[in-house]
XYZ file of C-alpha atoms in Angstrom:
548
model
C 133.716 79.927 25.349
C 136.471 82.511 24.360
C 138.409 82.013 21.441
C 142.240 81.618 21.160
C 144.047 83.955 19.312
C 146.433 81.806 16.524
C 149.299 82.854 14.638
C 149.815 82.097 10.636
C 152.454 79.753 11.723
C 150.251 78.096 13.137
C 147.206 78.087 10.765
C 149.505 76.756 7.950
C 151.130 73.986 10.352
C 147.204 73.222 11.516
C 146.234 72.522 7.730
C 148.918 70.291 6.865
C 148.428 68.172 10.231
C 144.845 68.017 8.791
C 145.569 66.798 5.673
C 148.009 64.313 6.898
C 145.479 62.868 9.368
C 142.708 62.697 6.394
C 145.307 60.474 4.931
C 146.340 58.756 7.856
C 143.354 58.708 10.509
C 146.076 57.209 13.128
C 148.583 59.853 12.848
C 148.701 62.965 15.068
C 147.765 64.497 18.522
C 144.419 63.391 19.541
C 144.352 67.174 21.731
C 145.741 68.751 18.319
C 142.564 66.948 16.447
C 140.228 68.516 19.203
C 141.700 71.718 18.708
C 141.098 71.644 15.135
C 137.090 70.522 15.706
C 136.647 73.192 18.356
C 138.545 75.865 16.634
C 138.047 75.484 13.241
C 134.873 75.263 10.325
C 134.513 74.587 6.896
C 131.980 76.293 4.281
C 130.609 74.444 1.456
C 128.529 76.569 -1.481
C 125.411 74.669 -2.753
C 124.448 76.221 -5.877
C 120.487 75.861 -7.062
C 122.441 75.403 -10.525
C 125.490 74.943 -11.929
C 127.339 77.901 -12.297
C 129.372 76.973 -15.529
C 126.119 76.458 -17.063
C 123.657 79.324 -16.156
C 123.855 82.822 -15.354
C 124.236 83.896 -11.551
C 122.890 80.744 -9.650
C 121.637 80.916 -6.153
C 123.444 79.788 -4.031
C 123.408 78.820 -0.224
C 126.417 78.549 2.116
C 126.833 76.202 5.302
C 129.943 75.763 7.596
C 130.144 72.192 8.893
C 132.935 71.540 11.960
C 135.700 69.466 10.736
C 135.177 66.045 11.187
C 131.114 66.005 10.967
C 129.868 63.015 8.875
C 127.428 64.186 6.364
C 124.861 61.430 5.667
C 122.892 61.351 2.515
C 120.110 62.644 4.509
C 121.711 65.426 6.165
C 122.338 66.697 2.550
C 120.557 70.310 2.166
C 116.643 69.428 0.633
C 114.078 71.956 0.574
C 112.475 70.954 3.864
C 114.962 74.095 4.641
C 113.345 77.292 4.077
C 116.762 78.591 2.938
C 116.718 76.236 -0.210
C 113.117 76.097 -0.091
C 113.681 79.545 -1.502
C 115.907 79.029 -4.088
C 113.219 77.225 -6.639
C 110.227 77.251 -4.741
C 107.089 74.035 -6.007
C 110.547 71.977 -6.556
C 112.365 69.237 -4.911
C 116.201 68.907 -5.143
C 117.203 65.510 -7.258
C 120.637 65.288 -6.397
C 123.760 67.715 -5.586
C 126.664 67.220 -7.904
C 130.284 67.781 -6.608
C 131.591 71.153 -8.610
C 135.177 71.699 -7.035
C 137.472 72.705 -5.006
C 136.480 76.109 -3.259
C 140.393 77.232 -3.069
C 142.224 75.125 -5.303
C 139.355 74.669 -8.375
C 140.104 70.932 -8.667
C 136.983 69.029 -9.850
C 137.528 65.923 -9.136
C 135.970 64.129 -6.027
C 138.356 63.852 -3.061
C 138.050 60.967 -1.031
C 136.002 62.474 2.139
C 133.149 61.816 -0.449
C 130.607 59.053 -1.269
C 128.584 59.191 -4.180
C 126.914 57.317 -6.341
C 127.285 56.931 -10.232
C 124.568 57.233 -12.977
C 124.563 57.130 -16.700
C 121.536 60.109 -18.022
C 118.940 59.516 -20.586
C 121.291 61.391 -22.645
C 124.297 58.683 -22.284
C 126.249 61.096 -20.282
C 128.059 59.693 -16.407
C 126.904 61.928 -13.758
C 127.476 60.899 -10.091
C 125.299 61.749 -7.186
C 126.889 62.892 -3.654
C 125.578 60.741 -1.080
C 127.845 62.122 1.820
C 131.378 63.426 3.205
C 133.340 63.703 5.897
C 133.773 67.591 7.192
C 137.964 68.539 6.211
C 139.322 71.519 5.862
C 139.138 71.693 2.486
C 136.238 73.784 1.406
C 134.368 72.531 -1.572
C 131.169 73.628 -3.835
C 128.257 71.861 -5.139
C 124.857 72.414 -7.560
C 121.870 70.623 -7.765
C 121.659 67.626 -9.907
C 118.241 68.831 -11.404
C 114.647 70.486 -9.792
C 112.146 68.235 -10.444
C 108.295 69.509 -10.182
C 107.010 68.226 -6.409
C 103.673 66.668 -6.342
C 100.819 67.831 -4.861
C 96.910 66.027 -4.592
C 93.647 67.356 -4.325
C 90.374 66.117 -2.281
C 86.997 66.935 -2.742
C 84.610 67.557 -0.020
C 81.385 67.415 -0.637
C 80.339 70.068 2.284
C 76.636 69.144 2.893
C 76.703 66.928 -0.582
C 77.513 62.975 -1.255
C 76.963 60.451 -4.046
C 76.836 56.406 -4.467
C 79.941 55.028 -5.527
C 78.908 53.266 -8.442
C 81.223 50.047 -7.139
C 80.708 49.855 -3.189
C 77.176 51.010 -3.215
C 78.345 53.748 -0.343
C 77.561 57.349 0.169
C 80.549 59.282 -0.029
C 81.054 62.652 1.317
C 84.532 63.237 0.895
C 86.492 61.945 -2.158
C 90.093 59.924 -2.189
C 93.210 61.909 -3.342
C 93.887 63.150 -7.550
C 97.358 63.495 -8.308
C 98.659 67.162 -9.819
C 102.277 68.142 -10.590
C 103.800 71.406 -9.997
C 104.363 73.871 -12.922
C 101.755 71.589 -15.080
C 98.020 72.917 -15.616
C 95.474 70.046 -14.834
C 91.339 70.011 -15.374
C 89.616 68.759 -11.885
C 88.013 66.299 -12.455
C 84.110 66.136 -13.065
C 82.042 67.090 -9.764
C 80.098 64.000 -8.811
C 78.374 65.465 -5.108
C 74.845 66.156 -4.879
C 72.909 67.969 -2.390
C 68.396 68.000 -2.530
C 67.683 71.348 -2.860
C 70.933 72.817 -4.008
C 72.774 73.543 -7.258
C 76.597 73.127 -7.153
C 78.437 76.351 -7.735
C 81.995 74.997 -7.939
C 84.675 74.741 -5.759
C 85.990 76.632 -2.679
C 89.241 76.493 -0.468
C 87.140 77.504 2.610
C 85.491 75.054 4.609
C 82.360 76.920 5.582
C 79.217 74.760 5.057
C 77.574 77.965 3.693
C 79.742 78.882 0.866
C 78.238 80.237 -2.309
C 81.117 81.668 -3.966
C 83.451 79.709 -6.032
C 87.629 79.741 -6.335
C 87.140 77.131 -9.088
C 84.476 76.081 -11.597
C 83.675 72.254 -12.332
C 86.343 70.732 -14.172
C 88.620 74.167 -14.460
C 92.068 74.141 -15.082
C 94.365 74.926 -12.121
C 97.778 75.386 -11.708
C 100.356 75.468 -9.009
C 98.122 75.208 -5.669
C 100.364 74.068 -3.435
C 104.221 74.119 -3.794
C 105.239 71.692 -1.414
C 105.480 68.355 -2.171
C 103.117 65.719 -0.792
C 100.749 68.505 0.255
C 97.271 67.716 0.273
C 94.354 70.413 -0.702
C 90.934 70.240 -0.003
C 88.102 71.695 -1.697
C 84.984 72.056 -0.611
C 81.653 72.332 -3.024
C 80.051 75.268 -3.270
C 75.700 75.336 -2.973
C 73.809 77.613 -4.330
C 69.928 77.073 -2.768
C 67.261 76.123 -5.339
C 64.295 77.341 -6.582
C 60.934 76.394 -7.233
C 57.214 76.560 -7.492
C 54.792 74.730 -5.381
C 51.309 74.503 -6.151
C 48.150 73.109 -3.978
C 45.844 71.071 -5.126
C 42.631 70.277 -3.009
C 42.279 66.290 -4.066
C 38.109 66.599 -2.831
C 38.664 68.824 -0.769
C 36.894 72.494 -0.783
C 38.180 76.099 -1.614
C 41.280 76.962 -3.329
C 44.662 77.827 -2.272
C 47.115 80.122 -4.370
C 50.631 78.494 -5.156
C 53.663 79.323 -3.523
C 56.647 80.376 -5.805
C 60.369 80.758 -5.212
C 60.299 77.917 -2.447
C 63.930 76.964 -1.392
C 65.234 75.254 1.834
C 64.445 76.933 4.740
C 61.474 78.579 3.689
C 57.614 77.117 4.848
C 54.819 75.206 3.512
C 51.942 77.216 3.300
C 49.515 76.336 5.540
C 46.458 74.380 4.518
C 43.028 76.563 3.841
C 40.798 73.924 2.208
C 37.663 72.910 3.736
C 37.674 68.770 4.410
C 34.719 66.822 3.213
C 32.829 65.107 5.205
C 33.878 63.223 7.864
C 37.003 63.604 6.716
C 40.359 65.229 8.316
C 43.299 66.977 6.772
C 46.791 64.986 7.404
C 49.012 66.266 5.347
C 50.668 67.075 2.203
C 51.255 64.404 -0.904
C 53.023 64.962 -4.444
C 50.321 62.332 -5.716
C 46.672 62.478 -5.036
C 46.182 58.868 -4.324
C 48.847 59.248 -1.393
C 50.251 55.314 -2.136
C 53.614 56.316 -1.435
C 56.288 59.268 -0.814
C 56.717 61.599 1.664
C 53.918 62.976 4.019
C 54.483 66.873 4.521
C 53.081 68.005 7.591
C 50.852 71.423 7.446
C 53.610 74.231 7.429
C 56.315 72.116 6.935
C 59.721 73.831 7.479
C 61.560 72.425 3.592
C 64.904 70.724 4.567
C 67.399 69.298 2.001
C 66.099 65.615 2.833
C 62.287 66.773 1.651
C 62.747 69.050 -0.314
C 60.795 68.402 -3.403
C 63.894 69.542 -5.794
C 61.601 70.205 -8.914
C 58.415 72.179 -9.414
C 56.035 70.354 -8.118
C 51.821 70.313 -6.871
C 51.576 68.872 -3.098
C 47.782 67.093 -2.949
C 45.646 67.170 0.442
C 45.799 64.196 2.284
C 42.444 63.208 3.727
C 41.785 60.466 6.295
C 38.480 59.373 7.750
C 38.051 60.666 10.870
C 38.739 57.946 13.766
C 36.419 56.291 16.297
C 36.534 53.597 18.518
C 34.163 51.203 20.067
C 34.617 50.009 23.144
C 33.412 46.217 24.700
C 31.909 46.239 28.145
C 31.187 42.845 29.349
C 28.490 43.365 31.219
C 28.833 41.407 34.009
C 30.627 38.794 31.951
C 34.282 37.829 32.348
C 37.413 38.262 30.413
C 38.556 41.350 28.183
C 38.199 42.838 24.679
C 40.588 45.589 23.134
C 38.767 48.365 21.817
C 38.059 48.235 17.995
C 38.572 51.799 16.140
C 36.187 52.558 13.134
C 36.393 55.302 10.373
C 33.815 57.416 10.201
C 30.809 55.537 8.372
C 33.188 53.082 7.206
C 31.320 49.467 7.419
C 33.503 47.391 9.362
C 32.643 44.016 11.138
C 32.443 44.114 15.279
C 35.441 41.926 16.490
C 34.261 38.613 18.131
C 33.326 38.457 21.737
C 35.593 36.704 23.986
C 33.616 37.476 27.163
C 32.165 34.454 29.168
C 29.320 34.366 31.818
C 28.459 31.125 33.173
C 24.724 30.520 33.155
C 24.344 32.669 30.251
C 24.624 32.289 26.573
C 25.929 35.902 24.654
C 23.201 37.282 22.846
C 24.827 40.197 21.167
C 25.469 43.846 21.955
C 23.790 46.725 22.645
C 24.286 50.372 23.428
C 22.319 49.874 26.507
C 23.467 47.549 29.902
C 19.866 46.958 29.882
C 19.192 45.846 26.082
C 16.949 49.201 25.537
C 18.829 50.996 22.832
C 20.653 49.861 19.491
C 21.139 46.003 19.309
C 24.167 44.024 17.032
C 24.737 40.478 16.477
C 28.188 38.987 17.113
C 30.532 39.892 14.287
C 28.207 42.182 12.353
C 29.223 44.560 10.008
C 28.201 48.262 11.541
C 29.157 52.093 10.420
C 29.580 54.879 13.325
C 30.345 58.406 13.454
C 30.989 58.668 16.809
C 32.453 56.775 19.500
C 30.171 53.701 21.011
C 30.113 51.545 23.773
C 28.365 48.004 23.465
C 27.549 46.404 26.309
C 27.395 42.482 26.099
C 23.507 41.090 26.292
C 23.249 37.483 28.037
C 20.641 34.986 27.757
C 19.974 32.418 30.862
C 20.049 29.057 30.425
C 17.746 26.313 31.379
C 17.437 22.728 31.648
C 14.836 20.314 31.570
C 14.352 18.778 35.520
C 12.739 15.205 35.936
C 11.580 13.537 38.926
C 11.437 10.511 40.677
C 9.262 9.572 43.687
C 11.194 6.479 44.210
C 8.235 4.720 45.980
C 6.593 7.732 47.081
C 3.401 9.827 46.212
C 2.462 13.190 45.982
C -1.702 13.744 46.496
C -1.709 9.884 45.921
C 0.020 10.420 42.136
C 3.619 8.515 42.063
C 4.265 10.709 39.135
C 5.586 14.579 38.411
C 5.655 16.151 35.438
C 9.010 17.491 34.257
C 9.996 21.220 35.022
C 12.133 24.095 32.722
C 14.815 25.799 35.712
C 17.351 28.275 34.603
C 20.442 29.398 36.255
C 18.795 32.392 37.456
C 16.408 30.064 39.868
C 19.001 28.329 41.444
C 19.631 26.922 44.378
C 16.197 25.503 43.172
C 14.262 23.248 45.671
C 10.864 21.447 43.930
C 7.495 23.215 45.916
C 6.605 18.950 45.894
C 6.630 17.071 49.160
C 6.089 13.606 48.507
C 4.843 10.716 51.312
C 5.410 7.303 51.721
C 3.901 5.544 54.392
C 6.411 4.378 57.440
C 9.292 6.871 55.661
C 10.504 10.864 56.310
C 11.017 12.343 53.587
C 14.133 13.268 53.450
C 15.057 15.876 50.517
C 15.532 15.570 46.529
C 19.054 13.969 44.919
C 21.235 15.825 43.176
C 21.100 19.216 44.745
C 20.806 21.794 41.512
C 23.305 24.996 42.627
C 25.417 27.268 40.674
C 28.642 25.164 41.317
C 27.219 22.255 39.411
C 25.379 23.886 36.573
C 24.600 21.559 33.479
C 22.114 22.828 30.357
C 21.605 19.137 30.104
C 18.042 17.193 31.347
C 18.464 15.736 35.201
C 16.209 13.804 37.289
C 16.057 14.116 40.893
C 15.209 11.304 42.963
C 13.248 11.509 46.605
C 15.104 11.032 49.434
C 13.638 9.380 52.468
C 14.551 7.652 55.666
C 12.375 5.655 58.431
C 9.870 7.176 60.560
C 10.894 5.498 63.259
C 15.013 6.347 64.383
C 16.322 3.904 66.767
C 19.649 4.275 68.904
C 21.386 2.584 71.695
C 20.077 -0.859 70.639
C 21.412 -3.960 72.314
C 23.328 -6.519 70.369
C 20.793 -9.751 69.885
C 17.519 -7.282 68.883
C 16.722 -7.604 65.170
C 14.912 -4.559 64.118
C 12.296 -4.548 61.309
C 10.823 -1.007 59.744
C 7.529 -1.335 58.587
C 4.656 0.611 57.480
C 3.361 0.988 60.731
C 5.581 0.763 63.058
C 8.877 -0.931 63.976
C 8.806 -4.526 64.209
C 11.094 -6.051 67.443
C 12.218 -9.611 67.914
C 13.848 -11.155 71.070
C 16.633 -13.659 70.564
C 15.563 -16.888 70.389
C 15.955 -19.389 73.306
C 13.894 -18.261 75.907
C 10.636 -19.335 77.764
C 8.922 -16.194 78.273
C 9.369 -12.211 77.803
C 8.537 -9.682 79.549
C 8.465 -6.471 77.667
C 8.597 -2.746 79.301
C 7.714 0.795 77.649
C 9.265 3.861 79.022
C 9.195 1.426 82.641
C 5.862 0.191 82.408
C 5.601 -3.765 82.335
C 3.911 -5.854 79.764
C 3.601 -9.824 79.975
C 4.002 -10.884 76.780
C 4.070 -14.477 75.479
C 5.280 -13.668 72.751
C 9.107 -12.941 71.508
C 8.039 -10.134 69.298
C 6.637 -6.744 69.961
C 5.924 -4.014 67.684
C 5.875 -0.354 68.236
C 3.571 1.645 66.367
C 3.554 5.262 65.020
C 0.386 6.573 65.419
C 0.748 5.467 69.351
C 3.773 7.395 70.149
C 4.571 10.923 70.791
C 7.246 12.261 67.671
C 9.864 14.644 67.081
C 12.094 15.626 70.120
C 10.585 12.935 72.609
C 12.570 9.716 73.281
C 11.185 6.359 74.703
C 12.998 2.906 76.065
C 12.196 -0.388 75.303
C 13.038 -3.249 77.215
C 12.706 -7.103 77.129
C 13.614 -10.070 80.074
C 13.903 -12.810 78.626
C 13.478 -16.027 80.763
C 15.487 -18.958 80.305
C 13.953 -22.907 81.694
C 15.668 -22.036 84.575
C 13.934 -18.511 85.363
C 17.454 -16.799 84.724
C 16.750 -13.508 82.774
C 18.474 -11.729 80.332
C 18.176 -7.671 79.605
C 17.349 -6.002 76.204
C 16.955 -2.401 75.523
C 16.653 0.063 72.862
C 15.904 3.669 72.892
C 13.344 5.127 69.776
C 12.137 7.968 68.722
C 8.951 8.464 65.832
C 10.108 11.051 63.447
């Protein structure tokens, strides 16, 4: 916007409408106060020091528009570069009013706040907290610089320690307090890191720093000059060194030791000879190998294994492995495989296969019991791999018999018999007889589904010779020895009796069919009976037979 041109008259009659309105904030031309805001600035002077007391002060100079309300924290600090400058690693404590730019008065007007303190030394001193812009210019100093504050953390940059309270690993320490313009020891380092020697401290971040800024507990001064700042350092590592020796712990040969050994670098790889039946696993700093860490054979040394200290690294040896394996052998169930150490007695793991019929009779190398033989649970050494084949045993039992009424060759005795599983179904070579009977099998049936190691008796079986169907209801039937014994019912006068249609007188109300007179097997006959009551009615029986 272009700026009016004004006239002295004016100026002057401007300035005393200002200060009348300061005194009376009614008063005036609201479009005469707007002229004065647009048109018109103050400057105030802020001296670094006051100028009655020191020798050319800094200084700093701000116009404000007339009217603006300085607030306490609007007051200059050294967040602004431009009094940043003036004592830099300080912070401003106060500003003090001086005076009156034009007039030299030093006593505060009334467009000021402040607040009033009595000093260590007894003297008043009063603090501006803020003022309203006028057009009266004015001056002020700083109070006093006091030294900021600045902290320190330590990193430990690969390194960490316990703390000694939580029982946590810390790799990056809480904040120590310094003060500007004052020397200060760090404090003691407390990191460590396997396989490294702290070097001191660094203000570069770079894991791989060697090179030190500071030394452990060195005296620094003035870091950082703005107050609150933080600084980090970071540790500095220098790698380790030491000397490994081998030692062959049984083994053969000899191996020279390795010196200068620092993270990064190799084991050396492993040239004794094992003994026997023995392999190489590894590297131990105790011969016994009871506990600690197991260094594989050209082991790349990190910080987390490395040994830290001159040290000898022992061969590890281990038997060398075998297993055995369980085959069944036509048994059922399963057995994990067992693993052995190389002539190392060890006992055979129970069998757990099952075979009905048989009883488990140990193991052998051969399915057909020709080679090596072991008992259940023996103790056995290998040095090599085996497979054991289960070995079964048949059973038996003890088989009585019983004619039951029968004969065989005229004895109505057997002698006992030894049958194993292996023999079943089993059927006895015996056929008994008994007069007038078929025999008619042995009782119980001895098969695989019903197999018992315990004594049984079978018992003869038998059924008539003579099998008789479509009988008529009144005929009583009688097997005997001989033949098959027929009776009539009772009541009649006579009988007539018929065979296969060929007519009999009979007296009698009985008639008996013989065996021997009859044709057997397949061939069927008929028997019939009239039987004549006092009045010559008859009455029909029948039956049909056949001799077995």
């Amino acid at each position: 916007m272009k700026k009016r041109k004004i006239s002295i008259l004016k100026l002057i009659f401007l300035f005393l409408v200002s200060g009348l309105c300061l005194s009376f904030p009614s008063c005036g031309d609201s479009d005469l106060e707007d002229d004065i805001k647009e048109d018109f600035k103050t400057s105030y002077i802020f001296y670094s020091y006051n100028p009655e007391d020191s020798e050319s002060p800094s200084s700093i100079t701000i116009s404000y528009d007339i009217g603006k309300h300085v607030s306490a924290s609007d007051l200059p600090s050294v967040s602004r570069p431009d009094f940043f400058a003036l004592n830099p690693g300080y912070k401003i404590d106060g500003w003090v009013y001086l005076k009156n730019s034009l007039t030299g008065t030093t006593y505060i007007p009334s467009n000021f706040t402040y607040s009033s303190y009595i000093g260590e030394n007894g003297s008043d001193y009063s603090l501006i907290t803020g003022f309203l812009v006028t057009s009266a210019p004015a001056s002020l100093y700083v109070h006093e610089w006091l030294p900021i504050t600045y902290y320190i953390e330590f990193d430990g940059n690969g390194g960490s320690y316990i703390d000694s309270l939580t029982g946590s690993t810390v790799t990056k320490t809480g904040s120590y307090e310094f003060t500007y313009d004052t020397a200060k020891n760090l404090p003691e380092n407390q990191f460590e890191r396997n396989g490294y020697v702290f070097n001191g401290w660094n203000t570069s971040d770079h894991v791989g720093l060697t090179v030190k800024d500071f030394g452990d507990q060195s005296s620094v001064l003035n870091l950082a000059n703005v107050d609150g700042k933080i600084i980090t350092l970071y540790a500095c590592w220098l790698k380790e060194k030491i000397s490994i020796s081998y030692d062959s712990n049984g083994g053969g040969g000899t191996m020279a030791s390795q010196p200068n050994v620092s993270v990064g670098d190799s084991l050396s790889a492993n040239t004794f000879t094992a003994p026997e039946g023995k392999y190489f696993f590894g590297w131990m700093e105790n011969a016994s190998g009871s506990e600690g860490y197991v260094f594989a054979d050209s082991e790349i040394l990190t910080e987390y294994n490395y040994p830290n200290s001159d040290t000898t690294l022992y061969a590890q040896w281990a038997w060398i492995p075998y297993t055995v394996i369980f085959d069944g052998n036509g048994g059922d169930g399963s057995m994990d495989s067992q693993n052995f150490e190389w002539g190392q007695a060890q006992a055979l793991n129970a069998n757990t296969f099952a075979r009905t019929g048989y009883t488990f009779a140990g193991w052998n190398t051969s399915a057909d019991g020709s080679g090596s033989s072991y008992n259940d649970g023996e103790a056995i050494s290998t040095k090599a791999d085996l497979r054991l084949y289960a070995q079964w045993q048949v059973e038996s039992r003890t088989v009585n018999f019983d004619l039951n009424g029968g004969n065989v060759s005229g004895s109505t005795s057997l002698a006992s018999q030894t049958v194993t599983f292996e023999d079943l179904p089993y059927t006895p070579a015996y056929t008994p007889q008994y007069e007038g009977y078929v025999f008619n099998g042995w009782s119980p049936a001895l098969t695989t589904e019903n197999w018992d190691v315990s004594d049984v008796t079978l018992v003869a079986q038998w059924k008539p010779k003579g099998a008789v169907s479509n009988a008529t209801t009144g005929l009583t039937l009688t097997y005997t020895a001989n033949g098959i014994y027929v009776k009539a019912p009772d009541g009649g006068d006579s009988y007539l009796w018929m065979l296969d249609r060929s007519g009999q007188s009979e007296s009698s109300d009985s008639y008996t069919i013989l065996y021997s007179d009859y044709a057997s097997d397949s061939l069927r006959h008929t028997l019939s009976v009239l039987v004549y009551d006092s009045e010559g009615i008859p009455a029909v029986y029948s039956l049909q037979f056949q001799i077995q």
